[in-house]
XYZ file of C-alpha atoms in Angstrom:
648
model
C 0.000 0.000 0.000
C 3.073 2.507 -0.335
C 1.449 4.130 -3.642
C -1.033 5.447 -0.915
C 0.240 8.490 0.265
C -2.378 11.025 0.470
C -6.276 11.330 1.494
C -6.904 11.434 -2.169
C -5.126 8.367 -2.805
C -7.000 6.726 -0.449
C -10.238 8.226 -1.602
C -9.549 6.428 -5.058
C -8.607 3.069 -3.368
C -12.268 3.240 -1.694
C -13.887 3.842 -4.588
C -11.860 1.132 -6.405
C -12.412 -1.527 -3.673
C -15.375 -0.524 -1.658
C -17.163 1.485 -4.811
C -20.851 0.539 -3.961
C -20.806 0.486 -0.050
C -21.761 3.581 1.630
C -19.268 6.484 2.286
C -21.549 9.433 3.814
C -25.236 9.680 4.777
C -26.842 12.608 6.062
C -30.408 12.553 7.029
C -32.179 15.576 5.263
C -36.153 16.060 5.774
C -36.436 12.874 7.782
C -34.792 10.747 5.184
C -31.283 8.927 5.010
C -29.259 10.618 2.128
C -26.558 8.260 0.799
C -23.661 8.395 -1.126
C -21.659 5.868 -1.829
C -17.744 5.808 -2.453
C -18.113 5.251 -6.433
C -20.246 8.780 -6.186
C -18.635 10.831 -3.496
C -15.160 9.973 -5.180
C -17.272 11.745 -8.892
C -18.895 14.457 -6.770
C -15.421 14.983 -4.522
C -13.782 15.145 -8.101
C -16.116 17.746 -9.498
C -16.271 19.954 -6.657
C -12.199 20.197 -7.342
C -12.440 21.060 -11.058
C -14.836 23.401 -10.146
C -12.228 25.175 -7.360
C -9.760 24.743 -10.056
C -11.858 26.909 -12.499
C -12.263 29.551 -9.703
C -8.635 29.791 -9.756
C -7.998 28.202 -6.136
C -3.893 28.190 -6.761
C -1.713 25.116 -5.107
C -0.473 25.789 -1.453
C -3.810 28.478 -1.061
C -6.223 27.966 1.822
C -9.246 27.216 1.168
C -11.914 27.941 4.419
C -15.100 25.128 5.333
C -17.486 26.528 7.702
C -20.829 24.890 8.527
C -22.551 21.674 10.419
C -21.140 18.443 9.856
C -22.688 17.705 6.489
C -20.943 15.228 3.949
C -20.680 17.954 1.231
C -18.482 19.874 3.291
C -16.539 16.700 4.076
C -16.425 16.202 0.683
C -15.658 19.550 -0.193
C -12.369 19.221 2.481
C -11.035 16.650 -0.220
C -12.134 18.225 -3.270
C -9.620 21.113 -2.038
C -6.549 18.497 -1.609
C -7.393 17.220 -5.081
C -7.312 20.842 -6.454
C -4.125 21.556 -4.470
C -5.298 23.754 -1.691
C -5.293 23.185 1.914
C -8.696 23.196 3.475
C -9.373 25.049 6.949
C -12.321 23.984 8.711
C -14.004 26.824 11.178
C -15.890 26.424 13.740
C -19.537 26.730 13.067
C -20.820 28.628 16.090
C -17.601 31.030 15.534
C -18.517 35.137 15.836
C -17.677 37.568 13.588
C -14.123 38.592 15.426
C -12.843 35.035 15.441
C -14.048 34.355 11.495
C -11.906 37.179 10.509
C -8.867 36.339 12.814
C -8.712 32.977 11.287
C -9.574 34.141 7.697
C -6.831 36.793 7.889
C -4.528 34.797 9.226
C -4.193 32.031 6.894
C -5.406 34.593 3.997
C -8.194 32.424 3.023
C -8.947 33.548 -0.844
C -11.651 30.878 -1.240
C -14.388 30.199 1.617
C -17.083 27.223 1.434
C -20.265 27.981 3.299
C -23.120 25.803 4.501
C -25.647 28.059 4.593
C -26.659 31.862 4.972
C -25.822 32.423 8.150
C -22.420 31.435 7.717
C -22.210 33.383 4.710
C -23.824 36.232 6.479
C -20.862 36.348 9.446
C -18.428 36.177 6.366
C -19.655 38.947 4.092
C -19.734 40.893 8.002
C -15.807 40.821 7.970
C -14.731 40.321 4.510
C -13.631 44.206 4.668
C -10.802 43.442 6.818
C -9.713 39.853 5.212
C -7.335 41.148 2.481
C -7.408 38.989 -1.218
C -10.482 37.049 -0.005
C -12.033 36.177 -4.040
C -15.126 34.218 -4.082
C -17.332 32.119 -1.439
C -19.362 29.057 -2.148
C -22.799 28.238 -0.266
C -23.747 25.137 -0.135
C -27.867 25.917 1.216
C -29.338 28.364 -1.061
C -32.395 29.526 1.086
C -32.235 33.639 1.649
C -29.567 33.966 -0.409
C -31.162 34.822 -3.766
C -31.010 38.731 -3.615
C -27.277 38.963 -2.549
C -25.315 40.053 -4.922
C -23.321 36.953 -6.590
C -20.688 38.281 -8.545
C -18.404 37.111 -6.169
C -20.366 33.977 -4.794
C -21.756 31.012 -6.497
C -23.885 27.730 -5.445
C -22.129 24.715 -4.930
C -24.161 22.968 -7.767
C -23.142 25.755 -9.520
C -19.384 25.081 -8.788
C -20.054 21.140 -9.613
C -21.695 22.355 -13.266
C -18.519 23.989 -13.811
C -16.417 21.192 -12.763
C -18.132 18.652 -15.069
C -17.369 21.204 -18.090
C -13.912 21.541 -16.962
C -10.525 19.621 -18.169
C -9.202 16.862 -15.558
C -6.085 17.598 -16.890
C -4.909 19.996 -14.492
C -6.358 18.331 -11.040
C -4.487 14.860 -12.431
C -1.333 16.853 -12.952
C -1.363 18.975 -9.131
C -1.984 15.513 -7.372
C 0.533 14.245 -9.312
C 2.976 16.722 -7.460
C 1.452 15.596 -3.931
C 3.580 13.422 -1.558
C 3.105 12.664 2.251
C 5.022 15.820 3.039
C 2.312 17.765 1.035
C 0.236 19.901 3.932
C -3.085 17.958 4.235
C -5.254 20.101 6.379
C -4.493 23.080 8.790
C -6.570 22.760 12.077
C -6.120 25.998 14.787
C -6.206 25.244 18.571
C -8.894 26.282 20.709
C -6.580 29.120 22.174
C -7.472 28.332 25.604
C -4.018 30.812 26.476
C -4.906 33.070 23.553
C -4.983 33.213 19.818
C -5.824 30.150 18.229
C -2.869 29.017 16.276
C -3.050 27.345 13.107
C -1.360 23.515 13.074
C 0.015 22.650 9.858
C -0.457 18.939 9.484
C 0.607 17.064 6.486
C -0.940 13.819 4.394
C 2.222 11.871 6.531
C 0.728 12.878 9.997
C -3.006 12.397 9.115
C -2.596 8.890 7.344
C 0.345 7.178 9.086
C -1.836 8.497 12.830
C -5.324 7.030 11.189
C -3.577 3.964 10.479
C -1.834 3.556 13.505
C -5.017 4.011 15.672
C -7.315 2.080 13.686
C -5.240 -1.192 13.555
C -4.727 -0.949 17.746
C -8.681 -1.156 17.647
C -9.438 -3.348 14.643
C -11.189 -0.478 13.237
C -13.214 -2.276 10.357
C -14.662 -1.055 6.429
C -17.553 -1.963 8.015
C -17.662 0.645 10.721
C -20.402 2.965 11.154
C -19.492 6.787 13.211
C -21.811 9.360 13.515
C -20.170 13.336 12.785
C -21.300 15.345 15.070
C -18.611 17.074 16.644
C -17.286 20.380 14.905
C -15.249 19.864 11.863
C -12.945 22.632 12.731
C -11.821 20.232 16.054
C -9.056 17.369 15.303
C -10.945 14.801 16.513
C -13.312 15.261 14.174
C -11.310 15.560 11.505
C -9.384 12.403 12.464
C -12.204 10.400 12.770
C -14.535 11.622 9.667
C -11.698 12.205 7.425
C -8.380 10.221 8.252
C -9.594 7.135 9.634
C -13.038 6.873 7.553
C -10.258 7.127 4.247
C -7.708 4.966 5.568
C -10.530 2.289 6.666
C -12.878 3.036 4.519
C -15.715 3.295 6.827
C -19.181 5.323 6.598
C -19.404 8.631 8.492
C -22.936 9.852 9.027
C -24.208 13.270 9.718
C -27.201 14.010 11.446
C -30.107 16.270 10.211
C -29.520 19.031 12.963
C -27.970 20.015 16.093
C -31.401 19.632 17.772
C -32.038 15.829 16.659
C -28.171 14.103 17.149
C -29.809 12.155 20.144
C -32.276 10.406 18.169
C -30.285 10.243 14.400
C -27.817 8.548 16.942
C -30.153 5.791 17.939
C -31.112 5.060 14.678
C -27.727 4.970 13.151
C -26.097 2.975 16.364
C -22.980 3.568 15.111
C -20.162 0.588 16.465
C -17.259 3.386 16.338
C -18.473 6.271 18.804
C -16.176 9.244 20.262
C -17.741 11.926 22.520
C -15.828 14.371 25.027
C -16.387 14.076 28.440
C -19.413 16.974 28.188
C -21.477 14.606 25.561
C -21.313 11.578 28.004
C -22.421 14.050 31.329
C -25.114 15.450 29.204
C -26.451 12.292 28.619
C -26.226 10.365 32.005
C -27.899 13.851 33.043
C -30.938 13.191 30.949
C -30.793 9.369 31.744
C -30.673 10.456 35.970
C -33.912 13.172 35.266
C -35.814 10.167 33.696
C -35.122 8.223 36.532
C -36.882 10.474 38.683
C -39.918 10.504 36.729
C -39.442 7.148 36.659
C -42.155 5.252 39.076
C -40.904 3.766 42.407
C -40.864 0.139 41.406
C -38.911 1.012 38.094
C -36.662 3.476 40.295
C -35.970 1.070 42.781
C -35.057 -1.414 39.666
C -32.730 0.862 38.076
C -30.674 1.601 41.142
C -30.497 -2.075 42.350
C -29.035 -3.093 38.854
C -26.658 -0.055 38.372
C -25.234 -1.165 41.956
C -24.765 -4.932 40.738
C -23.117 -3.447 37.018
C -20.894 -0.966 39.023
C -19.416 -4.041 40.536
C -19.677 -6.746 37.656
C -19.994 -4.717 34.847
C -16.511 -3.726 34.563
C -14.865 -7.121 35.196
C -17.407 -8.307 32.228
C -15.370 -6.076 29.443
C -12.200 -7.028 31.004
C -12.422 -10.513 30.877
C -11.730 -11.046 34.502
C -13.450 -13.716 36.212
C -17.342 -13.644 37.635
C -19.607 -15.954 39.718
C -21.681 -17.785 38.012
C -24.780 -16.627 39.505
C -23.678 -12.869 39.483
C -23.299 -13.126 35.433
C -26.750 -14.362 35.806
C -27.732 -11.660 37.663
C -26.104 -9.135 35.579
C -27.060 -10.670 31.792
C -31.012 -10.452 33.675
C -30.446 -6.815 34.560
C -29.136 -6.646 30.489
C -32.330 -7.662 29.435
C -34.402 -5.333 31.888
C -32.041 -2.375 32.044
C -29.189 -1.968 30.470
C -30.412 -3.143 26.809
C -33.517 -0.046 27.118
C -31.305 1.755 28.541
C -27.857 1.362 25.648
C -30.337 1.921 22.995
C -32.191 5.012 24.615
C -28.516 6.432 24.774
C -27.715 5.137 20.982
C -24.930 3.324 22.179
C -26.031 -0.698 21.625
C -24.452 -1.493 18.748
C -20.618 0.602 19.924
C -17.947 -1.941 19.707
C -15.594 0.607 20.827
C -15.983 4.227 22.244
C -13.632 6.644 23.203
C -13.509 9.706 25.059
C -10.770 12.787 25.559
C -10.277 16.373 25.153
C -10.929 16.757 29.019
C -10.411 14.325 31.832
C -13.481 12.483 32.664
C -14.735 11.906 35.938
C -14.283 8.348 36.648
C -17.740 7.721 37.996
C -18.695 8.689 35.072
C -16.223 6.728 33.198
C -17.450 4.121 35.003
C -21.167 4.506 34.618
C -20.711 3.966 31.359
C -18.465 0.931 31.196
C -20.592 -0.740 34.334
C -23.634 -0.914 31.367
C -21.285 -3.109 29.175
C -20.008 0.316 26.677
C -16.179 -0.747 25.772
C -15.584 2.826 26.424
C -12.016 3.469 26.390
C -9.880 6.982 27.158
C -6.811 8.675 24.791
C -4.811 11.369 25.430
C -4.464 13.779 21.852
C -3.495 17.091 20.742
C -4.256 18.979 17.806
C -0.380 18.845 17.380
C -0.318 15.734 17.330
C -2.647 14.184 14.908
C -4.751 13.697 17.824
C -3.488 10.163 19.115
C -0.471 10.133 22.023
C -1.742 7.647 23.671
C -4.621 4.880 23.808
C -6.013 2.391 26.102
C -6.016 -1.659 25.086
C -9.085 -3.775 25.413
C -8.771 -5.502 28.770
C -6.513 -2.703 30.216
C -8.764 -0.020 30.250
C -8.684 2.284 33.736
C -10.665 5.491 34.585
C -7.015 6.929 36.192
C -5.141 6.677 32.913
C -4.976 7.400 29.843
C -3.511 4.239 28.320
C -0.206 3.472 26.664
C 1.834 5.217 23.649
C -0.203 4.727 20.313
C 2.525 2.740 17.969
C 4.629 4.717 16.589
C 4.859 7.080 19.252
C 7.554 7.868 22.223
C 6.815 9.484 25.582
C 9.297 10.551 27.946
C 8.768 13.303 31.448
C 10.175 16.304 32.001
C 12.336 17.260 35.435
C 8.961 18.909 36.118
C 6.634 16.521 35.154
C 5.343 17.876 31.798
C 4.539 15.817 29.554
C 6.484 15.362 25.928
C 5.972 12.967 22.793
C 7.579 11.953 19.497
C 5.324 10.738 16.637
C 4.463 10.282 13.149
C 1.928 12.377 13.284
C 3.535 15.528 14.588
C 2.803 18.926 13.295
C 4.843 20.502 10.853
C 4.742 23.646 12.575
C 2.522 26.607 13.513
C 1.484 28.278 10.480
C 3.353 32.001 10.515
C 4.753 31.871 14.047
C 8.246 30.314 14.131
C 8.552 31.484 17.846
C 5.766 29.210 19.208
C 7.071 26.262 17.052
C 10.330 26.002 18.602
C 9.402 26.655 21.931
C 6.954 23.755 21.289
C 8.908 21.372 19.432
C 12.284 20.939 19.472
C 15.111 19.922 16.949
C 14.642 16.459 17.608
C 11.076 16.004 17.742
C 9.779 15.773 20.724
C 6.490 17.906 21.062
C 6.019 19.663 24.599
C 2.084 18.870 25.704
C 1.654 21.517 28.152
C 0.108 18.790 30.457
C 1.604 17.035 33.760
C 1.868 13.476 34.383
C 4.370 10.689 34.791
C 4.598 6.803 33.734
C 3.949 4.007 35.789
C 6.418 1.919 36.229
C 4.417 -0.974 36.193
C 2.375 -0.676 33.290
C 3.420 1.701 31.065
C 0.256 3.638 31.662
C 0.445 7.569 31.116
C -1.412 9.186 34.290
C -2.088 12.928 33.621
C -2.630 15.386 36.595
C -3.577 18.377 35.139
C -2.424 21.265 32.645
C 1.342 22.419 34.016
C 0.217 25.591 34.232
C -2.722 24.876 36.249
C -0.944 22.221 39.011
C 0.368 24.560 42.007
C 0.726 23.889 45.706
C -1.456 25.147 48.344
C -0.046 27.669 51.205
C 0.657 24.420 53.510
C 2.814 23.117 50.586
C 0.113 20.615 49.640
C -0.402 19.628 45.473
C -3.045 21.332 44.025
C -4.622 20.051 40.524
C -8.376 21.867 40.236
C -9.638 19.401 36.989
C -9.502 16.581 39.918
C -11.873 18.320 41.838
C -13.959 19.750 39.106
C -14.261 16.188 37.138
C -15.657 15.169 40.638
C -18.197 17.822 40.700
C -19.199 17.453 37.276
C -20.716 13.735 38.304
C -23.667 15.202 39.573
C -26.176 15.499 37.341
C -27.334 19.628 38.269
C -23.586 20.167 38.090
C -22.819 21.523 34.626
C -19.059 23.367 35.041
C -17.176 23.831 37.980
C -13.936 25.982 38.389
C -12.028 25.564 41.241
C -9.432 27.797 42.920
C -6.873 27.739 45.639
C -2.999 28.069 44.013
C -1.000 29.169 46.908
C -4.207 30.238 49.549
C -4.377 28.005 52.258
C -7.738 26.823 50.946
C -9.998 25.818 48.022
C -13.168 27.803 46.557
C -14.870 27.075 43.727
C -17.612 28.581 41.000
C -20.304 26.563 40.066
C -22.978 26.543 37.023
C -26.233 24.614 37.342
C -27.356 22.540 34.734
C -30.502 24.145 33.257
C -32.389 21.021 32.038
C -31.351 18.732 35.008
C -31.773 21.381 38.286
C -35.508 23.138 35.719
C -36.796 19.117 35.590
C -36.108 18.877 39.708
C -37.859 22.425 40.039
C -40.972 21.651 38.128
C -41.238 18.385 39.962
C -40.719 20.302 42.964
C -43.377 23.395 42.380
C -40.287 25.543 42.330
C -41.436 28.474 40.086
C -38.540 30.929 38.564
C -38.213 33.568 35.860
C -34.629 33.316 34.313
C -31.641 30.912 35.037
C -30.044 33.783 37.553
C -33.009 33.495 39.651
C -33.535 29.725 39.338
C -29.757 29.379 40.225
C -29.533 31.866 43.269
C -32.939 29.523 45.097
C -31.993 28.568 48.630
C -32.787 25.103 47.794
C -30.705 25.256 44.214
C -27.417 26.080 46.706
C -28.667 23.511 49.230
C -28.313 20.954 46.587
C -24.966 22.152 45.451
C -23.957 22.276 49.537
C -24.505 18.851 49.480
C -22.709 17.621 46.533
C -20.129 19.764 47.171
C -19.272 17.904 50.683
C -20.092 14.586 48.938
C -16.624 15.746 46.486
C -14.897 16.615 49.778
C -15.294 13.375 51.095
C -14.532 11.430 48.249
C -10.992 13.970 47.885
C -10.630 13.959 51.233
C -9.866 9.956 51.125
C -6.753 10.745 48.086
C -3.454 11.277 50.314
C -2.020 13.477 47.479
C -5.377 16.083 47.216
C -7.198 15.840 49.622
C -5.786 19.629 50.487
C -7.836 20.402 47.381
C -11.353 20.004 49.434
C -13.472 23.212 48.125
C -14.321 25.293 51.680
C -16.506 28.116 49.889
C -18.553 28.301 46.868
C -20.899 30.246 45.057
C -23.151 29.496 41.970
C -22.651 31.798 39.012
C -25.566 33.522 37.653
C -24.845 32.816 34.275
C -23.502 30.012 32.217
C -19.378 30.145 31.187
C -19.840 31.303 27.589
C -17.655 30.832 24.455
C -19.135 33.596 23.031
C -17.914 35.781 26.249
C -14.590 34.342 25.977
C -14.968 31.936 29.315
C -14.679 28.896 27.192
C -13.239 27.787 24.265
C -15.009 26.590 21.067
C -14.118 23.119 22.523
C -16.244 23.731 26.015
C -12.876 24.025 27.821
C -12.611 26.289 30.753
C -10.322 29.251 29.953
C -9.158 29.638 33.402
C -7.120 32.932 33.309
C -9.709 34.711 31.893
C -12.085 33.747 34.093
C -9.506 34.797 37.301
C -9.363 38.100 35.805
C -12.929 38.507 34.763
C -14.133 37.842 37.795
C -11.790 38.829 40.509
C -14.410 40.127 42.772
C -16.400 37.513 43.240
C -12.955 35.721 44.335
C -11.862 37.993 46.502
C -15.357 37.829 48.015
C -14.839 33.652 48.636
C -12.096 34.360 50.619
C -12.997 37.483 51.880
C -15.592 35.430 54.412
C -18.479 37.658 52.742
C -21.909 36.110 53.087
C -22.718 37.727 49.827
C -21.305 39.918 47.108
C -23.008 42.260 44.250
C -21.382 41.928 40.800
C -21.729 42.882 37.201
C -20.614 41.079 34.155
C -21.005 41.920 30.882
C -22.356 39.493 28.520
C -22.165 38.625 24.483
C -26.133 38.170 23.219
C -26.439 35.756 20.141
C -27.036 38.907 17.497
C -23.258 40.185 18.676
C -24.997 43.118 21.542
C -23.425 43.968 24.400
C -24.856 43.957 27.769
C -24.706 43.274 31.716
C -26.264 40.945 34.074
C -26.212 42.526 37.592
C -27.072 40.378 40.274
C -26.117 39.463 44.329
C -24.964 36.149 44.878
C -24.751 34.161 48.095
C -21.465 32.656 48.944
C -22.078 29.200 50.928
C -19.381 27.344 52.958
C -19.258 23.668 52.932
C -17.702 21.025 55.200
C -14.455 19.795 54.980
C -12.961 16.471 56.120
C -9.913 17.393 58.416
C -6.529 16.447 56.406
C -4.551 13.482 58.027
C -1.396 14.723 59.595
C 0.910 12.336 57.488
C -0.034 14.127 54.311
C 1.056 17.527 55.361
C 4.157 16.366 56.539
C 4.509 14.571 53.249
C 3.866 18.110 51.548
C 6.950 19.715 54.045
């Protein structure tokens, strides 16, 4: 298979060997859209003549921004076959951050889903210098724009079935691994996004390294749902689906993934931590609607799985009569419950991108999921490290993906060599060598060491983000949080305490799970600030929060990390106010700086504290949301004398 060196070749080897078996679907107007390799490979084809006869040049950028849809997967390949390097954005991306990333790679061509895309486009295209011509793919309220320098994508096709193929056959003639496949920018969760140059070496020599570990099959079936500007998603729906040849579906909308998901049951499933508490949320406010008898059921079995389950998927040895007991509770619970959730058919799942709780982690694999953890950076092709079937633990993150070498820091940061390592960071030599040095190895950012006994990678935290405490104690806040985040009214948590002599933490409520317990309660409220200021709301979080304490309190190296005070936010951590990243992860510097007061007021012993914060609204307005919190304390489980001295 050496002739296959780039996502086109491989493209051409599916339709070759695979022609009639499907390569996309996407479920438009209730229906299951297919296409199969033999006519994605055509349409893929035509949409690069057609970029061709725009006059997309080799080595220019070409920007993707929309839902996961298979044209626009399609249209990612259509730009390697025409020589340019596609740039996928992030869908729910504002104005500002379209026109950072447009004018920073100097995007000439853009590919839009739909008119709102092409509406936060034609907002900035004043300040993106050479940008030529954008293609929508969704022509609905688009027909009075002016199109002189925009065009349909059937439009685009026409032109690319009228075209020569000379020229396309004679640019991917040029390509070779080291051409620049795709070029992915972080979620800038220290500042600017950066843009990752990865080449056709990284993204097929990492797909095929990670899919033979897991016996990823032609077969498969993944659902896209995740946003095509992330790595993951572009690993999984691109890379691997070429390299194996499997079908990636998309589903009809944001608002129906759920339910496309259970009819798809896909047998190859990722999701970030946030995806699997979302879920077990809306399993846990079922429950409580459930009746008492079928209550009492599903608690009685989920203790039995928490115990069996696990040794089940690793092949470790069980009683006879509790594998009886657990393949009954199959039958009554876990089977209604798999395919509610869309998972029955998952042969293997994965999660990353954040540490996951491991009760969660372990909710999950107590039902029977063969859900697995790996450790990935865009940097890195995604894949570091993966766990192996029968060696799968909710503490770490598995061991090297082949091909790859690990090795730790003095101070315990984390580093990697690997086929799939970036080539560097586009127009910012500084940040490349600071990241990756002459010989390869890639510094992660992240802290974590080895274990001697299995190989295993065990990450702590971010290295920026692990401190000690004033008593000289380790502090690592995504412990704590993950904890926190079990709970099903829990939605983030952000916990502080780097060199104070104790832990406070901000809290955000989960809408749906803590507005299901109010309406079954009588609770009455006007606005999330008022439903998540209710004595009883902070009650509820008082008690989970010393639940957390306990369970630190019992880990000799944290258990200094027990949150004292806390106070519930009274608004959700937005990306859009630049709390999160487009990723959902925490942006923790800016949140210490945004809102200072309200820490000072934690451990200022205030019973309350008045604060403004300004806020982004969907159409781009500014405003504030005023409002008085309550700052609760919370019990703390004294910390054994032995682990202070070990801190001295």
């Amino acid at each position: 298979m050496s002739d296959l060196r780039t996502i086109p070749d491989y493209m051409d080897r599916n339709a070759r060997d695979y022609g009639g078996a499907p390569a996309y679907r996407e479920k438009e107007f209730g229906i299951w859209q297919e296409w199969t390799w033999t006519s994605a490979k055509s349409e893929i084809e035509e949409m690069a003549l057609g970029l061709i006869s725009l006059g997309v040049e080799i080595g220019e950028h070409v920007a993707v921004i929309g839902r996961n849809r298979p044209e626009l997967y399609m249209s990612m390949v259509a730009a390697q076959c025409a020589g340019g390097i596609p740039v996928p954005l992030y869908q729910d991306a504002v104005g500002e951050e379209i026109a950072y990333v447009l004018g920073h790679c100097s995007a000439k061509f853009v590919i839009a889903a739909d008119q709102e895309q092409v509406d936060k486009v034609l907002e900035v295209q004043d300040r993106i210098e050479g940008l030529r011509h954008m293609v929508y793919l969704d022509a609905r309220g688009l027909r009075k724009y002016d199109h002189e320098h925009m065009s349909s994508m059937a439009e685009l096709r026409e032109a690319g079935r009228k075209a020569d193929r000379a020229e396309m056959e004679r640019r991917r003639a040029q390509q070779t691994g080291a051409t620049t496949c795709v070029m992915l920018y972080t979620s800038g969760t220290t500042g600017k996004p950066k843009g990752v140059v990865l080449s056709h070496d990284n993204i097929v020599a990492t797909s095929k390294a990670s899919s033979e570990f897991d016996g990823l099959r032609q077969t498969d079936e993944v659902l896209a749902y995740l946003p095509m500007a992330w790595v993951g998603d572009f690993i999984f729906s691109v890379g691997q689906a070429m390299v194996t040849g499997f079908c990636v579906n998309c589903p009809e909308s944001a608002d129906t993934v759920m339910h496309d998901l259970r009819e798809i049951g896909p047998t190859y499933y990722f999701a970030p931590p946030r995806v699997f508490e979302t879920q077990l949320t809306n399993v846990m406010i079922r429950m409580e609607d459930a009746s008492p008898f079928k209550k009492r059921l599903f608690d009685r079995a989920m203790a039995h799985a928490k115990v069996v389950g696990p040794k089940l998927l690793d092949g470790e040895p069980v009683g006879f009569m509790d594998r009886l007991k657990y393949r009954l509770n199959e039958v009554l619970v876990f089977g209604p419950l798999k395919n509610t959730l869309g998972l029955s058919r998952v042969r293997v799942g994965y999660t990353a991108g954040e540490a996951i709780g491991p009760e969660l982690f372990d909710f999950y694999r107590s039902i029977g999921i063969n859900l697995k953890q790996l450790y990935g950076q865009t940097e890195a092709s995604v894949f570091i490290t993966q766990q192996k079937d029968h060696e799968v633990r909710s503490d770490t993150v598995g061991t090297p993906t082949p091909g790859v070498e690990l090795k730790i820091a003095e101070n315990g940061e984390v580093f990697y060599r690997s086929p799939g390592t970036f080539q560097e960071y586009f127009k910012n030599p500084e940040s490349t060598a600071s990241t990756k040095d002459a010989e390869g190895w890639v510094a992660t950012g992240d802290a974590g060491f080895i274990e001697d006994s299995t190989g295993h990678l065990r990450i702590i935290d971010r290295a920026k983000d692990v401190g000690k405490m004033a008593s000289g104690a380790l502090f690592a806040p995504k412990f704590v949080e993950n904890k926190l985040k079990f709970f099903p009214e829990v939605y983030e948590a952000v916990v502080f305490g780097n060199e104070r002599d104790r832990c406070v933490a901000f809290l955000n409520i989960d809408l749906t799970a803590v507005g299901n317990w109010a309406e079954r309660n009588n609770i009455a409220y006007a606005s999330y600030q008022e439903l998540a200021g209710h004595p009883r709301v902070l009650e509820i979080m008082k008690s989970h929060v010393e639940a957390v304490n306990k369970s630190v309190a019992e880990d000799e190296m944290l258990s200094g990390c027990q949150v004292h005070r806390f106070l519930v936010l009274h608004k959700q951590l937005d990306a859009d106010d630049d709390e999160l990243t487009r990723t959902q992860k925490v942006r923790r510097r800016i949140i210490e700086e945004k809102y200072a007061d309200l820490i000072d007021a934690l451990y200022g012993g205030k019973g309350e504290v008045y604060t403004e914060t300004e806020v982004t609204y969907e159409d781009g307005r500014k405003g504030k949301i005023r409002a008085t919190l309550e700052l609760v304390d919370a019990s703390v489980v004294p910390v054994k004398a032995k682990v202070l001295e070990a801190a001295e």
